[in-house]
Short mmCIF file of C-alpha atoms in Angstrom, two decimals:
data_model
loop_
_atom_site.label_atom_id
_atom_site.label_comp_id
_atom_site.label_asym_id
_atom_site.label_seq_id
_atom_site.Cartn_x
_atom_site.Cartn_y
_atom_site.Cartn_z
CA MET A 15 12.16 -32.64 -10.94
CA LYS A 16 10.70 -29.45 -12.25
CA THR A 17 7.99 -29.61 -9.63
CA THR A 18 10.55 -30.20 -6.95
CA ILE A 19 12.47 -27.13 -8.00
CA CYS A 20 9.32 -25.06 -8.08
CA LEU A 21 8.30 -26.23 -4.63
CA ALA A 22 11.72 -25.49 -3.26
CA GLY A 23 11.60 -22.02 -4.70
CA VAL A 24 8.17 -21.41 -3.32
CA LEU A 25 9.22 -22.68 0.07
CA ALA A 26 12.18 -20.35 0.10
CA LEU A 27 9.97 -17.42 -0.82
CA ALA A 28 7.37 -18.39 1.72
CA LEU A 29 9.98 -18.49 4.42
CA ALA A 30 11.17 -15.11 3.27
CA ALA A 31 8.35 -13.43 5.10
CA PRO A 32 7.24 -9.88 4.62
CA GLY A 33 10.04 -7.88 6.05
CA ILE A 34 11.17 -4.48 6.92
CA ALA A 35 13.66 -2.62 4.87
CA SER A 36 15.46 0.46 5.91
CA ALA A 37 15.12 3.21 3.38
CA GLN A 38 17.26 5.64 5.26
CA ASN A 39 19.43 5.54 8.28
CA ASN A 40 20.68 8.63 9.89
CA GLY A 41 22.31 6.54 12.48
CA ARG A 42 21.21 8.04 15.73
CA GLY A 43 19.46 5.07 17.07
CA HIS A 44 15.85 4.93 17.93
CA ASP A 45 15.65 4.76 21.65
CA ASN A 46 12.02 5.46 22.10
CA HIS A 47 10.69 3.56 19.17
CA GLY A 48 12.64 0.45 18.94
CA GLU A 49 11.80 -1.55 21.98
CA ASP A 50 8.78 -3.33 20.76
CA ARG A 51 9.80 -4.03 17.25
CA GLY A 52 10.42 -7.54 16.19
CA LYS A 53 9.63 -9.23 19.42
CA GLY A 54 9.25 -12.52 17.75
CA ARG A 55 5.52 -12.73 17.63
CA GLY A 56 5.79 -14.69 14.46
CA HIS A 57 4.48 -18.16 14.20
CA ASP A 58 6.51 -21.20 14.99
CA GLY A 59 7.81 -21.68 11.54
CA HIS A 60 9.58 -18.36 11.59
CA ASP A 61 11.34 -18.20 14.84
CA ASN A 62 14.20 -16.26 13.35
CA ARG A 63 12.33 -13.03 13.77
CA GLY A 64 12.80 -12.63 17.43
CA PRO A 65 14.89 -10.18 19.34
CA ASP A 66 18.02 -12.22 19.03
CA ASP A 67 18.13 -11.52 15.37
CA ARG A 68 17.87 -7.82 15.65
CA GLY A 69 20.63 -5.94 14.03
CA ARG A 70 22.02 -8.79 12.04
CA GLY A 71 21.10 -7.19 8.80
CA HIS A 72 21.51 -3.68 7.54
CA ASP A 73 25.20 -3.70 8.15
CA ASP A 74 25.75 -2.63 4.61
CA ARG A 75 24.43 0.86 4.74
CA GLY A 76 27.72 2.53 4.81
CA GLY A 77 28.88 5.22 7.14
CA GLY A 78 30.54 3.27 9.86
CA ASP A 79 30.25 6.19 12.21
CA ARG A 80 26.53 6.19 12.08
CA GLY A 81 26.05 3.56 14.69
CA ASN A 82 22.89 1.63 15.15
CA GLY A 83 23.24 -0.05 18.44
CA ARG A 84 21.36 2.20 20.80
CA GLY A 85 18.32 0.09 20.92
CA GLN A 86 17.07 0.97 17.50
CA ASP A 87 15.77 -1.98 15.68
CA ARG A 88 15.00 -2.35 12.09
CA GLY A 89 12.98 -5.28 13.09
CA PRO A 90 13.14 -8.91 12.90
CA GLY A 91 16.32 -9.69 11.11
CA ARG A 92 14.39 -11.00 8.18
CA ASP A 93 16.20 -8.75 5.86
CA ASP A 94 17.94 -11.21 3.68
CA HIS A 95 15.98 -10.24 0.62
CA GLY A 96 17.55 -8.53 -2.28
CA GLY A 97 15.21 -5.61 -2.35
CA GLY A 98 15.79 -4.62 1.20
CA ARG A 99 19.52 -4.52 1.00
CA GLN A 100 19.82 -2.00 -1.73
CA HIS A 101 21.43 0.53 0.50
CA ALA A 102 24.59 1.10 -1.41
CA ARG A 103 24.78 4.67 -0.24
CA GLY A 104 28.20 5.89 0.48
CA PRO A 105 29.11 8.39 3.15
CA ASP A 106 28.83 11.24 0.67
CA ILE A 107 25.21 10.52 0.00
CA GLU A 108 24.51 10.13 3.68
CA ARG A 109 26.01 13.51 4.49
CA GLN A 110 24.11 15.09 1.67
CA VAL A 111 20.92 13.69 3.06
CA GLU A 112 21.63 15.00 6.52
CA ARG A 113 22.27 18.48 5.20
CA GLU A 114 18.96 18.36 3.41
CA VAL A 115 17.21 17.25 6.55
CA ARG A 116 18.59 20.19 8.46
CA ALA A 117 17.51 22.56 5.73
CA ILE A 118 14.00 21.27 5.89
CA THR A 119 13.70 21.20 9.63
CA GLY A 120 14.52 24.85 9.64
CA ASP A 121 11.35 25.59 7.75
CA VAL A 122 8.73 23.31 9.17
CA ASP A 123 6.53 23.33 12.20
CA ARG A 124 8.13 20.80 14.48
CA ARG A 125 4.91 20.20 16.32
CA ARG A 126 3.41 18.69 13.23
CA VAL A 127 6.24 17.34 11.21
CA VAL A 128 9.20 15.42 12.49
CA VAL A 129 11.93 14.78 10.02
CA ASP A 130 13.50 11.44 10.64
CA ASP A 131 16.76 12.30 12.24
CA ARG A 132 16.56 9.71 14.98
CA GLY A 133 16.73 6.45 13.14
CA PRO A 134 16.06 4.58 9.96
CA VAL A 135 13.02 4.99 7.80
CA LEU A 136 11.15 1.73 7.99
CA VAL A 137 9.54 0.39 4.89
CA LEU A 138 7.30 -2.62 5.05
CA ARG A 139 8.08 -4.59 1.96
CA ARG A 140 5.79 -6.52 -0.26
CA GLU A 141 7.30 -9.77 -1.36
CA PRO A 142 7.09 -10.66 -5.04
CA ASP A 143 5.36 -13.90 -4.21
CA ARG A 144 3.34 -12.37 -1.39
CA GLY A 145 4.44 -15.08 1.05
CA LEU A 146 3.05 -17.96 -0.96
CA ILE A 147 3.00 -21.13 1.11
CA ALA A 148 4.49 -24.23 -0.41
CA GLY A 149 2.67 -27.49 -0.43
CA CYS A 150 -0.91 -28.50 -0.02
CA PRO A 151 -3.52 -26.40 1.70
CA PRO A 152 -5.50 -27.83 4.58
CA GLY A 153 -7.82 -30.62 3.51
CA LEU A 154 -6.00 -31.57 0.33
CA ALA A 155 -3.77 -34.60 0.15
CA ARG A 156 -0.39 -34.37 -1.49
CA LYS A 157 -0.05 -36.28 -4.73
CA HIS A 158 3.10 -37.19 -6.54
CA ASN A 159 2.79 -34.17 -8.79
CA GLY A 160 1.26 -31.69 -6.41
CA CYS A 161 -1.88 -31.56 -4.34
CA LEU A 162 -4.31 -32.27 -7.09
CA PRO A 163 -4.13 -34.61 -10.05
CA PRO A 164 -4.01 -32.87 -13.45
CA GLY A 165 -7.40 -31.70 -14.53
CA GLN A 166 -8.90 -31.65 -11.11
CA ALA A 167 -7.71 -28.09 -10.66
CA LYS A 168 -10.62 -26.99 -12.78
CA ARG A 169 -12.68 -27.43 -9.67
CA ILE A 170 -11.10 -24.25 -8.42
CA ALA A 171 -13.33 -21.48 -9.61
CA ARG A 172 -12.30 -18.84 -12.06
CA ALA A 173 -12.77 -15.47 -10.45
CA ARG A 174 -14.99 -12.82 -11.94
CA TYR A 175 -12.14 -10.38 -12.15
CA ASP A 176 -9.28 -12.55 -13.27
CA TYR A 177 -6.61 -9.90 -12.88
CA LEU A 178 -7.29 -9.86 -9.18
CA TRP A 179 -5.54 -13.18 -8.92
CA ASP A 180 -3.23 -13.45 -11.90
CA ARG A 181 0.25 -12.47 -10.90
CA ARG A 182 1.90 -11.04 -13.94
CA ASP A 183 3.33 -13.17 -16.67
CA ASP A 184 5.26 -15.73 -14.68
CA GLY A 185 4.04 -18.85 -16.44
CA TYR A 186 1.87 -20.01 -13.56
CA VAL A 187 -1.87 -20.17 -13.31
CA TYR A 188 -3.59 -18.53 -10.35
CA ARG A 189 -7.06 -19.33 -9.14
CA TYR A 190 -9.05 -18.35 -6.12
CA ASP A 191 -11.25 -20.60 -4.06
CA ASP A 192 -12.71 -20.43 -0.58
CA GLY A 193 -10.39 -17.87 0.93
CA TYR A 194 -7.14 -18.97 -0.69
CA LEU A 195 -5.26 -18.14 -3.85
CA TYR A 196 -3.76 -21.21 -5.51
CA ARG A 197 -0.77 -21.30 -7.80
CA MET A 198 -0.65 -24.09 -10.32
CA ASN A 199 1.51 -25.02 -13.25
CA GLN A 200 0.13 -25.17 -16.74
CA GLN A 201 -0.69 -28.84 -16.26
CA GLY A 202 -2.92 -28.06 -13.32
CA SER A 203 -0.74 -29.33 -10.49
CA LEU A 204 -1.00 -27.26 -7.38
CA LEU A 205 2.32 -25.69 -6.36
CA GLY A 206 1.41 -23.43 -3.49
CA TYR A 207 -1.28 -21.36 -1.87
CA LEU A 208 -1.81 -18.04 -0.23
CA PRO A 209 -4.46 -16.80 2.21
CA VAL A 210 -5.93 -13.56 0.92
CA LEU A 211 -7.47 -10.46 2.41
CA GLY A 212 -11.20 -10.88 2.85
CA GLY A 213 -10.90 -14.63 2.46
CA ALA A 214 -8.86 -16.66 4.91
CA LEU A 215 -7.58 -13.28 6.12
CA GLY A 216 -11.07 -11.92 6.59
CA LEU A 217 -12.58 -10.39 9.71
CA GLY A 218 -13.26 -12.95 12.41
CA ASN A 219 -10.92 -15.58 11.00
CA ALA A 220 -7.95 -16.95 12.90
CA TRP A 221 -4.57 -16.22 11.38
CA PRO A 222 -3.56 -19.14 9.14
CA ALA A 223 -0.96 -21.13 11.02
CA GLN A 224 1.69 -21.24 8.31
CA TYR A 225 1.31 -17.75 6.95
CA ALA A 226 4.27 -15.52 7.75
CA TYR A 227 3.80 -12.00 9.01
CA GLN A 228 5.69 -9.08 10.42
CA PRO A 229 4.82 -7.40 13.72
CA ALA A 230 3.84 -3.79 13.04
CA PRO A 231 6.79 -1.47 13.60
CA ARG A 232 6.34 1.31 16.10
CA TYR A 233 6.39 4.01 13.46
CA TYR A 234 3.37 2.50 11.75
CA VAL A 235 1.59 2.04 15.05
CA ASP A 236 2.11 5.74 15.70
CA TYR A 237 1.41 6.98 12.21
CA TYR A 238 -1.79 5.02 11.68
CA ARG A 239 -2.80 5.69 15.30
CA LEU A 240 -3.35 2.05 16.04
CA ASN A 241 -4.77 1.50 19.49
CA ASP A 242 -3.97 -1.10 22.10
CA ARG A 243 -7.04 -3.15 21.51
CA TYR A 244 -5.37 -5.36 18.95
CA ASP A 245 -2.03 -6.88 18.17
CA TYR A 246 -1.03 -5.51 14.81
CA ARG A 247 0.82 -7.40 12.17
CA TYR A 248 1.74 -6.85 8.54
CA ALA A 249 1.50 -9.19 5.59
CA ASP A 250 1.29 -8.60 1.85
CA GLY A 251 0.51 -4.90 1.93
CA VAL A 252 -2.00 -4.99 4.78
CA LEU A 253 -1.85 -4.09 8.48
CA TYR A 254 -4.15 -6.39 10.42
CA GLY A 255 -5.37 -6.04 13.98
CA LEU A 256 -5.73 -9.32 15.84
CA ASP A 257 -7.57 -9.93 19.06
CA PRO A 258 -4.79 -10.77 21.51
CA LYS A 259 -6.89 -13.44 23.19
CA THR A 260 -8.47 -15.25 20.28
CA GLN A 261 -5.90 -14.42 17.60
CA ALA A 262 -8.80 -13.71 15.29
CA ILE A 263 -8.60 -10.84 12.82
CA GLY A 264 -10.64 -8.00 14.28
CA GLN A 265 -9.63 -5.13 12.04
CA VAL A 266 -8.06 -4.33 8.73
CA ALA A 267 -6.18 -1.24 9.84
CA ALA A 268 -4.37 0.05 6.77
CA LEU A 269 -3.31 -0.74 3.24
CA LEU A 270 0.29 -0.18 2.18
CA THR A 271 1.95 -0.35 -1.19
CA GLY A 272 5.09 -2.03 0.15
CA GLN A 273 7.14 -0.16 -2.45
CA GLN A 274 10.79 0.45 -1.79
CA TRP A 275 11.82 4.07 -1.35
CA ASN A 276 15.51 4.25 -0.64
CA VAL A 277 17.30 7.56 -0.26
CA GLY A 278 19.89 7.92 -2.99
CA GLN A 279 18.04 5.59 -5.32
CA ALA A 280 15.48 6.20 -8.01
CA MET A 281 11.89 6.83 -7.12
CA PRO A 282 9.76 3.76 -7.85
CA THR A 283 7.62 3.93 -10.94
CA GLY A 284 3.99 4.77 -10.47
CA TYR A 285 4.16 8.01 -8.54
CA ASP A 286 3.73 10.56 -11.30
CA VAL A 287 0.92 12.43 -9.57
CA TYR A 288 1.52 14.77 -6.66
CA ASN A 289 -0.19 13.06 -3.73
CA VAL A 290 0.98 14.71 -0.53
CA PRO A 291 -1.67 14.78 2.24
CA TYR A 292 -3.55 18.06 2.57
CA ALA A 293 -2.03 18.96 5.89
CA TYR A 294 1.48 18.99 4.46
CA ARG A 295 0.92 20.60 1.10
CA ASN A 296 2.06 24.02 2.10
CA GLN A 297 5.30 22.62 3.44
CA TYR A 298 5.94 20.09 0.73
CA ALA A 299 4.83 21.62 -2.55
CA ASP A 300 6.32 20.53 -5.85
CA GLY A 301 8.64 23.01 -7.47
CA PRO A 302 11.07 23.15 -10.36
CA ASP A 303 13.93 21.71 -8.31
CA ARG A 304 12.15 19.27 -6.03
CA TRP A 305 9.14 17.04 -5.97
CA TYR A 306 7.40 15.52 -3.02
CA ARG A 307 5.56 12.23 -3.01
CA TYR A 308 3.70 10.38 -0.28
CA ASN A 309 3.96 6.65 0.28
CA ASP A 310 3.09 4.44 3.26
CA GLY A 311 3.37 7.04 5.99
CA TYR A 312 6.28 9.08 4.66
CA VAL A 313 6.78 12.00 2.33
CA TYR A 314 9.80 11.74 0.08
CA GLN A 315 11.66 14.55 -1.60
CA VAL A 316 12.69 13.68 -5.15
CA ASP A 317 14.92 15.37 -7.69
CA PRO A 318 12.65 16.03 -10.70
CA THR A 319 15.51 15.63 -13.16
CA THR A 320 17.24 12.50 -11.94
CA ARG A 321 14.21 11.09 -10.07
CA LEU A 322 16.57 10.21 -7.24
CA ILE A 323 15.11 10.21 -3.75
CA GLN A 324 16.80 12.89 -1.70
CA THR A 325 15.09 12.78 1.66
CA ALA A 326 12.55 10.77 3.57
CA ILE A 327 10.30 12.68 5.96
CA GLN A 328 8.31 11.20 8.79
CA LEU A 329 4.78 12.43 9.31
CA LEU A 330 4.20 12.11 13.01
CA THR A 331 2.29 14.62 15.04
CA MET B 75 -27.48 14.41 -3.15
CA ARG B 76 -26.22 14.45 0.41
CA SER B 77 -22.85 15.64 -0.74
CA ILE B 78 -24.49 18.61 -2.36
CA MET B 79 -26.18 19.35 0.92
CA ARG B 80 -22.89 19.10 2.75
CA ARG B 81 -21.29 21.55 0.39
CA ALA B 82 -24.22 23.86 0.75
CA LEU B 83 -23.78 23.79 4.50
CA ALA B 84 -20.10 24.53 4.24
CA PRO B 85 -19.92 27.67 2.15
CA VAL B 86 -16.54 28.70 3.43
CA ALA B 87 -14.97 25.42 2.46
CA ALA B 88 -16.70 25.46 -0.87
CA LEU B 89 -15.51 28.95 -1.66
CA THR B 90 -12.02 27.98 -0.69
CA LEU B 91 -12.17 24.98 -2.98
CA VAL B 92 -13.35 27.09 -5.87
CA ALA B 93 -10.61 29.56 -5.26
CA CYS B 94 -7.96 26.89 -5.07
CA SER B 95 -9.03 24.82 -8.03
CA GLY B 96 -10.06 27.58 -10.33
CA GLY B 97 -8.33 27.50 -13.64
CA ASP B 98 -7.01 23.95 -13.26
CA ASP B 99 -4.18 24.91 -15.53
CA GLY B 100 -1.64 22.32 -14.55
CA LYS B 101 0.47 24.63 -12.43
CA THR B 102 2.95 23.19 -10.02
CA ALA B 103 1.04 21.20 -7.47
CA GLY B 104 0.99 21.62 -3.79
CA ALA B 105 1.14 25.26 -2.89
CA GLU B 106 -2.53 25.88 -3.53
CA ALA B 107 -3.62 23.38 -0.94
CA ALA B 108 -7.05 21.86 -1.20
CA ARG B 109 -9.41 22.15 1.74
CA PRO B 110 -10.96 18.83 2.71
CA SER B 111 -14.18 18.29 4.58
CA SER B 112 -14.18 16.93 8.11
CA GLU B 113 -15.69 13.63 6.98
CA ASN B 114 -13.54 10.62 6.34
CA LEU B 115 -13.68 8.53 3.19
CA ALA B 116 -16.06 5.96 4.66
CA VAL B 117 -18.56 8.66 5.60
CA ALA B 118 -18.16 10.40 2.27
CA LEU B 119 -18.82 7.12 0.51
CA LYS B 120 -22.05 6.62 2.43
CA GLY B 121 -23.14 10.10 1.50
CA GLU B 122 -22.90 9.54 -2.23
CA GLY B 123 -26.05 7.93 -3.56
CA ASP B 124 -24.40 6.96 -6.81
CA LEU B 125 -21.73 5.02 -4.93
CA ASP B 126 -24.04 2.77 -2.93
CA THR B 127 -22.75 -0.39 -4.55
CA LEU B 128 -19.14 0.48 -3.84
CA GLU B 129 -20.07 1.17 -0.25
CA SER B 130 -21.65 -2.29 -0.02
CA VAL B 131 -18.57 -3.83 -1.64
CA THR B 132 -16.38 -2.00 0.85
CA THR B 133 -18.41 -3.17 3.81
CA ASN B 134 -18.43 -6.72 2.50
CA SER B 135 -14.67 -6.69 2.03
CA GLY B 136 -13.98 -5.69 5.63
CA LEU B 137 -12.07 -2.63 4.48
CA ALA B 138 -14.43 0.04 5.78
CA SER B 139 -12.09 0.53 8.73
CA VAL B 140 -9.29 1.36 6.31
CA LEU B 141 -11.36 4.19 4.85
CA GLU B 142 -12.05 5.43 8.36
CA GLY B 143 -8.37 5.46 9.25
CA VAL B 144 -5.52 7.90 8.86
CA GLY B 145 -4.69 7.11 5.25
CA PRO B 146 -4.52 9.12 3.17
CA TYR B 147 -5.86 7.26 0.17
CA THR B 148 -7.48 8.17 -3.07
CA VAL B 149 -10.33 5.87 -4.00
CA PHE B 150 -11.30 5.65 -7.65
CA ALA B 151 -14.92 4.91 -7.02
CA PRO B 152 -16.98 3.10 -9.67
CA THR B 153 -20.55 4.34 -9.71
CA ASN B 154 -23.49 1.99 -9.24
CA ALA B 155 -23.96 1.46 -12.94
CA ALA B 156 -20.32 0.49 -13.38
CA PHE B 157 -20.75 -2.68 -11.34
CA THR B 158 -23.37 -4.31 -13.50
CA ALA B 159 -20.93 -6.26 -15.66
CA GLY B 160 -18.90 -7.93 -12.96
CA GLY B 161 -21.53 -9.66 -10.94
CA ASP B 162 -22.45 -9.29 -7.31
CA LEU B 163 -19.53 -8.55 -5.01
CA THR B 164 -21.65 -7.92 -1.97
CA GLY B 165 -22.38 -11.51 -0.98
CA GLU B 166 -20.71 -13.69 1.61
CA ALA B 167 -18.87 -15.73 -1.02
CA ALA B 168 -17.39 -12.63 -2.66
CA LYS B 169 -15.64 -11.03 0.31
CA ALA B 170 -12.14 -11.73 -0.97
CA GLU B 171 -13.02 -10.60 -4.47
CA ALA B 172 -14.52 -7.44 -3.03
CA ALA B 173 -11.33 -6.73 -1.08
CA ALA B 174 -9.11 -7.39 -4.07
CA LEU B 175 -11.21 -5.22 -6.33
CA LEU B 176 -11.19 -2.39 -3.83
CA ARG B 177 -7.40 -2.56 -3.45
CA ALA B 178 -7.11 -2.25 -7.20
CA HIS B 179 -9.00 1.04 -7.05
CA ILE B 180 -7.04 2.69 -4.25
CA VAL B 181 -3.77 4.58 -4.56
CA PRO B 182 -1.65 6.12 -1.80
CA GLY B 183 -2.04 9.77 -0.92
CA ALA B 184 -4.47 12.50 -1.86
CA LEU B 185 -4.89 13.05 -5.59
CA THR B 186 -7.06 15.92 -6.71
CA ARG B 187 -8.13 16.30 -10.31
CA GLN B 188 -5.92 19.31 -10.55
CA ASP B 189 -2.98 17.16 -9.46
CA ILE B 190 -3.86 14.47 -11.98
CA ARG B 191 -4.22 16.93 -14.85
CA ALA B 192 -0.91 18.51 -14.01
CA ALA B 193 0.76 15.10 -13.99
CA ILE B 194 -0.77 14.17 -17.33
CA ASP B 195 0.50 17.38 -18.85
CA ARG B 196 4.00 16.65 -17.51
CA ALA B 197 3.96 13.04 -18.63
CA GLY B 198 2.93 13.64 -22.23
CA ALA B 199 1.49 11.01 -24.51
CA GLY B 200 2.30 8.06 -22.32
CA GLY B 201 0.12 9.36 -19.55
CA ALA B 202 0.74 9.67 -15.84
CA LYS B 203 0.99 6.52 -13.76
CA MET B 204 0.06 5.68 -10.20
CA ARG B 205 0.53 2.42 -8.38
CA THR B 206 -2.44 0.86 -6.64
CA MET B 207 -2.68 -0.98 -3.35
CA ALA B 208 -3.04 -4.14 -5.42
CA ASP B 209 0.42 -3.51 -6.87
CA GLY B 210 -1.04 -2.70 -10.27
CA MET B 211 -0.57 0.43 -12.34
CA LEU B 212 -3.19 2.97 -13.32
CA THR B 213 -2.51 5.22 -16.29
CA PHE B 214 -4.13 8.65 -16.57
CA THR B 215 -4.67 10.40 -19.87
CA ARG B 216 -6.92 13.17 -21.11
CA ASP B 217 -9.72 13.13 -23.61
CA GLY B 218 -10.39 16.81 -23.95
CA GLU B 219 -11.24 17.93 -20.44
CA THR B 220 -12.11 14.42 -19.28
CA ILE B 221 -9.61 12.34 -17.35
CA VAL B 222 -9.42 8.75 -18.59
CA VAL B 223 -8.08 6.03 -16.31
CA THR B 224 -6.72 2.76 -17.68
CA GLY B 225 -6.29 -0.23 -15.43
CA PRO B 226 -3.46 -2.77 -15.54
CA ASP B 227 -5.35 -5.10 -17.86
CA GLY B 228 -6.49 -2.37 -20.22
CA ALA B 229 -9.91 -1.69 -18.73
CA THR B 230 -10.74 2.00 -19.06
CA ALA B 231 -13.06 4.36 -17.24
CA ARG B 232 -13.53 8.10 -16.96
CA LEU B 233 -13.65 10.32 -13.95
CA THR B 234 -17.16 11.55 -13.56
CA GLY B 235 -19.18 13.76 -11.26
CA ASP B 236 -17.40 15.76 -8.57
CA GLU B 237 -14.41 14.72 -6.52
CA GLU B 238 -14.94 14.51 -2.77
CA LEU B 239 -12.13 15.82 -0.63
CA ALA B 240 -12.46 13.82 2.56
CA SER B 241 -10.42 14.32 5.70
CA ASN B 242 -8.26 11.30 4.91
CA GLY B 243 -8.14 11.29 1.14
CA VAL B 244 -10.14 11.79 -2.00
CA LEU B 245 -13.09 10.05 -3.59
CA GLN B 246 -12.90 10.19 -7.38
CA PRO B 247 -16.11 8.85 -8.95
CA LEU B 248 -15.52 6.68 -11.99
CA ASP B 249 -17.90 5.52 -14.71
CA GLY B 250 -16.40 2.05 -14.92
CA VAL B 251 -14.46 -0.65 -13.11
CA LEU B 252 -10.71 -0.69 -13.67
CA LEU B 253 -10.53 -4.44 -14.14
CA LYS B 254 -11.95 -6.56 -16.90
CA PRO B 255 -14.26 -9.35 -15.81
CA ALA B 256 -12.88 -12.79 -16.54
CA ALA B 257 -14.41 -15.06 -19.11
CA PRO B 258 -16.80 -17.59 -17.61
CA ALA B 259 -15.17 -20.80 -16.38
CA THR B 260 -15.22 -23.67 -18.83
#
């Protein structure tokens, strides 16, 4: 019974693919950036990420006059995760943000910095379970208590750097073997698996059939200057480029933290050091009344006292 | 050695760097912008003889293209000697481990030592924290003038040598690996 519950939970998390969250919505649509988001390039098991699902989520961001129907797309409608729906910003906060945006745009060089006043800030999330796939990996038969009988799990090698694979203190055991990370219970029964960067998700490998992903949003294509040679997709903190003909991984394009930065909410922990890219340091320098921090293609303005995020700033040339 | 040559060939940039980082007194960050070289992180890594092993690990992991990209990232770069305890991560069978280890040594954005020192001074005894691309936390503290980095499992290392300001981030040489090797399998 316990195993059944665990498997069900894993399955639910696996189906909850890496998604896009909106950290800020100024509500002016996104006419020139939204067309190719979320076009349902997901695998068969996740057909709810296609265009038909666009706009189902993110209806809880307040400000009914902001509108989001002019073609802007926060992606694939896979936004039914708790983290991505933390947009409890009322109209007051939204107006405050817009005032701040105007104040900043008055100071910056518009040729180099575009403050996001056209649509939502898109944040590629990192799922707590990283899209773990329930069940048995290819080549292993399902047993009554998992994919391996107790004890046999020892065949899966212990990695040199154990922390690389251990996932916090969640009571499970994680081991790596031959391109996959395996999650087991304390008795050694296999509960799920995950393809990992450099392993099953290494250069030249075909995308694992059951592994969920998110098509790269336009903003990230623009920011990271991704070319047309590959189809780009996001999973577990990584932007991959896939050969459109072979579907093999041809490039690891960028690493992302997947941390949630939502305007009006507290800055995530782990950004104590000023880290703004060189080119923007003159414009976004820390001061006594405002901090600036970079994360995944955006600079965020933060109140040093409350640590609340005040503004999200796009960095597109 | 090659990095020294590069700096020698770029006196203007070097002078600017000296001017900007002089004093390193923990002032408010940002206004005194650092001046990076025109080389990206991948090129800077190749140019550092004491980071040969990390370069091989990076190539093996398939992440060299990340260090050639827009970024920016700061790479806490274990020197050659730092890799002796963890085994070989440059072989075919260690590609995933190499990628995971590299992610655990990269943080978002450009962090200069001046920035890190300023953050430590603000943070006090608990140290300043930065999240890695492996979703772990690095903690920065000071031991005199030396910056000490502690990894998520308690492994510690010190910043060593000179930082390299690349076009898409910063290389911060480190005298250790920020993860503890696991005990041998039983």
